[in-house]
Amino acid sequence: MGKDDCLLVVVEKPVVRVGQAAQSKSTMEEVEEEDGADLDMHDDGTVAMKKPRA
């Protein structure tokens, strides 16, 4: 049963992150348009803001 529990956790984490990303996607797009900065989405769920180079 131990393997099943671990496998279940591994499957749940990405689903939660995808849900959070979907909810905040519109907000992040608005911020990108307002600030003119590029938002890079990473697989680990973090976001890196990069200012456009002149």
Tab-separated table of N, CA and C in Angstrom:
chain	number	residue	atom	x	y	z
A	1	MET	N	0.840	-1.211	0.000
A	1	MET	CA	0.000	0.000	0.000
A	1	MET	C	0.870	1.254	0.000
A	2	GLY	N	2.073	1.115	0.492
A	2	GLY	CA	2.943	2.291	0.582
A	2	GLY	C	3.202	2.901	-0.791
A	3	LYS	N	3.435	2.043	-1.777
A	3	LYS	CA	3.694	2.550	-3.130
A	3	LYS	C	2.462	3.261	-3.686
A	4	ASP	N	1.275	2.728	-3.397
A	4	ASP	CA	0.050	3.357	-3.898
A	4	ASP	C	-0.110	4.754	-3.301
A	5	ASP	N	0.203	4.899	-2.013
A	5	ASP	CA	0.053	6.199	-1.358
A	5	ASP	C	1.004	7.218	-1.996
A	6	CYS	N	2.243	6.829	-2.195
A	6	CYS	CA	3.228	7.737	-2.785
A	6	CYS	C	2.816	8.113	-4.207
A	7	LEU	N	2.357	7.122	-4.942
A	7	LEU	CA	1.964	7.371	-6.324
A	7	LEU	C	0.793	8.346	-6.374
A	8	LEU	N	-0.125	8.196	-5.439
A	8	LEU	CA	-1.294	9.068	-5.390
A	8	LEU	C	-0.856	10.509	-5.123
A	9	VAL	N	0.087	10.690	-4.219
A	9	VAL	CA	0.578	12.032	-3.895
A	9	VAL	C	1.254	12.654	-5.118
A	10	VAL	N	2.054	11.865	-5.806
A	10	VAL	CA	2.775	12.366	-6.981
A	10	VAL	C	1.793	12.815	-8.058
A	11	VAL	N	0.691	12.092	-8.175
A	11	VAL	CA	-0.301	12.439	-9.194
A	11	VAL	C	-1.077	13.683	-8.787
A	12	GLU	N	-1.304	13.858	-7.490
A	12	GLU	CA	-2.129	14.986	-7.034
A	12	GLU	C	-1.397	16.326	-7.163
A	13	LYS	N	-0.133	16.373	-6.861
A	13	LYS	CA	0.594	17.644	-6.849
A	13	LYS	C	0.507	18.409	-8.173
A	14	PRO	N	0.821	17.788	-9.310
A	14	PRO	CA	0.724	18.519	-10.580
A	14	PRO	C	-0.686	19.016	-10.864
A	15	VAL	N	-1.683	18.236	-10.468
A	15	VAL	CA	-3.073	18.635	-10.713
A	15	VAL	C	-3.377	19.920	-9.958
A	16	VAL	N	-2.919	20.005	-8.718
A	16	VAL	CA	-3.166	21.205	-7.915
A	16	VAL	C	-2.454	22.402	-8.539
A	17	ARG	N	-1.238	22.204	-8.958
A	17	ARG	CA	-0.467	23.307	-9.549
A	17	ARG	C	-1.101	23.784	-10.851
A	18	VAL	N	-1.568	22.844	-11.639
A	18	VAL	CA	-2.221	23.211	-12.898
A	18	VAL	C	-3.476	24.017	-12.612
A	19	GLY	N	-4.220	23.632	-11.578
A	19	GLY	CA	-5.434	24.360	-11.206
A	19	GLY	C	-5.096	25.783	-10.788
A	20	GLN	N	-4.055	25.933	-9.990
A	20	GLN	CA	-3.651	27.259	-9.535
A	20	GLN	C	-3.193	28.104	-10.717
A	21	ALA	N	-2.461	27.498	-11.630
A	21	ALA	CA	-1.968	28.229	-12.796
A	21	ALA	C	-3.131	28.691	-13.665
A	22	ALA	N	-4.142	27.840	-13.800
A	22	ALA	CA	-5.299	28.188	-14.626
A	22	ALA	C	-6.061	29.357	-14.008
A	23	GLN	N	-6.166	29.370	-12.676
A	23	GLN	CA	-6.905	30.436	-12.007
A	23	GLN	C	-6.161	31.762	-12.109
A	24	SER	N	-4.839	31.728	-12.026
A	24	SER	CA	-4.065	32.968	-12.006
A	24	SER	C	-3.573	33.368	-13.396
A	25	LYS	N	-3.913	32.584	-14.416
A	25	LYS	CA	-3.407	32.859	-15.764
A	25	LYS	C	-3.873	34.229	-16.255
A	26	SER	N	-5.170	34.529	-16.102
A	26	SER	CA	-5.691	35.801	-16.589
A	26	SER	C	-5.029	36.960	-15.853
A	27	THR	N	-4.830	36.803	-14.539
A	27	THR	CA	-4.193	37.862	-13.756
A	27	THR	C	-2.761	38.075	-14.227
A	28	MET	N	-2.060	36.985	-14.479
A	28	MET	CA	-0.669	37.094	-14.906
A	28	MET	C	-0.578	37.739	-16.284
A	29	GLU	N	-1.523	37.450	-17.153
A	29	GLU	CA	-1.516	38.067	-18.475
A	29	GLU	C	-1.749	39.569	-18.355
A	30	GLU	N	-2.643	39.972	-17.444
A	30	GLU	CA	-2.907	41.394	-17.252
A	30	GLU	C	-1.652	42.099	-16.750
A	31	VAL	N	-0.958	41.469	-15.803
A	31	VAL	CA	0.266	42.061	-15.265
A	31	VAL	C	1.317	42.183	-16.362
A	32	GLU	N	1.398	41.168	-17.206
A	32	GLU	CA	2.390	41.189	-18.287
A	32	GLU	C	2.102	42.342	-19.240
A	33	GLU	N	0.825	42.585	-19.530
A	33	GLU	CA	0.462	43.662	-20.443
A	33	GLU	C	0.730	45.025	-19.806
A	34	GLU	N	0.418	45.158	-18.510
A	34	GLU	CA	0.584	46.449	-17.840
A	34	GLU	C	2.059	46.801	-17.671
A	35	ASP	N	2.861	45.844	-17.153
A	35	ASP	CA	4.260	46.123	-16.866
A	35	ASP	C	5.135	45.979	-18.103
A	36	GLY	N	4.648	45.255	-19.098
A	36	GLY	CA	5.454	45.026	-20.285
A	36	GLY	C	6.597	44.067	-20.012
A	37	ALA	N	6.458	43.253	-18.961
A	37	ALA	CA	7.513	42.307	-18.601
A	37	ALA	C	7.134	40.911	-19.067
A	38	ASP	N	8.137	40.085	-19.305
A	38	ASP	CA	7.879	38.710	-19.739
A	38	ASP	C	7.799	37.804	-18.519
A	39	LEU	N	6.693	37.074	-18.392
A	39	LEU	CA	6.542	36.143	-17.281
A	39	LEU	C	6.855	34.739	-17.772
A	40	ASP	N	7.852	34.123	-17.162
A	40	ASP	CA	8.235	32.768	-17.570
A	40	ASP	C	7.676	31.757	-16.577
A	41	MET	N	6.807	30.867	-17.057
A	41	MET	CA	6.251	29.825	-16.193
A	41	MET	C	7.221	28.656	-16.142
A	42	HIS	N	7.545	28.207	-14.923
A	42	HIS	CA	8.441	27.069	-14.751
A	42	HIS	C	7.642	25.838	-14.370
A	43	ASP	N	8.224	24.671	-14.616
A	43	ASP	CA	7.522	23.417	-14.340
A	43	ASP	C	7.274	23.245	-12.843
A	44	ASP	N	8.108	23.851	-12.000
A	44	ASP	CA	7.938	23.657	-10.558
A	44	ASP	C	6.869	24.593	-9.996
A	45	GLY	N	6.216	25.372	-10.837
A	45	GLY	CA	5.102	26.202	-10.382
A	45	GLY	C	5.515	27.624	-10.040
A	46	THR	N	6.797	27.953	-10.173
A	46	THR	CA	7.240	29.303	-9.855
A	46	THR	C	7.194	30.177	-11.107
A	47	VAL	N	7.154	31.473	-10.890
A	47	VAL	CA	7.095	32.398	-12.018
A	47	VAL	C	8.264	33.368	-11.928
A	48	ALA	N	8.946	33.569	-13.031
A	48	ALA	CA	10.079	34.492	-13.051
A	48	ALA	C	9.738	35.675	-13.951
A	49	MET	N	9.834	36.877	-13.392
A	49	MET	CA	9.553	38.072	-14.190
A	49	MET	C	10.858	38.607	-14.770
A	50	LYS	N	10.852	38.847	-16.073
A	50	LYS	CA	12.044	39.393	-16.714
A	50	LYS	C	11.686	40.722	-17.370
A	51	LYS	N	12.401	41.760	-17.026
A	51	LYS	CA	12.158	43.064	-17.636
A	51	LYS	C	12.678	43.055	-19.071
A	52	PRO	N	11.928	43.614	-19.998
A	52	PRO	CA	12.382	43.640	-21.387
A	52	PRO	C	13.645	44.481	-21.536
A	53	ARG	N	14.584	43.987	-22.330
A	53	ARG	CA	15.827	44.728	-22.519
A	53	ARG	C	15.631	45.822	-23.554
A	54	ALA	N	16.185	46.999	-23.269
A	54	ALA	CA	16.012	48.127	-24.185
A	54	ALA	C	16.878	47.939	-25.418
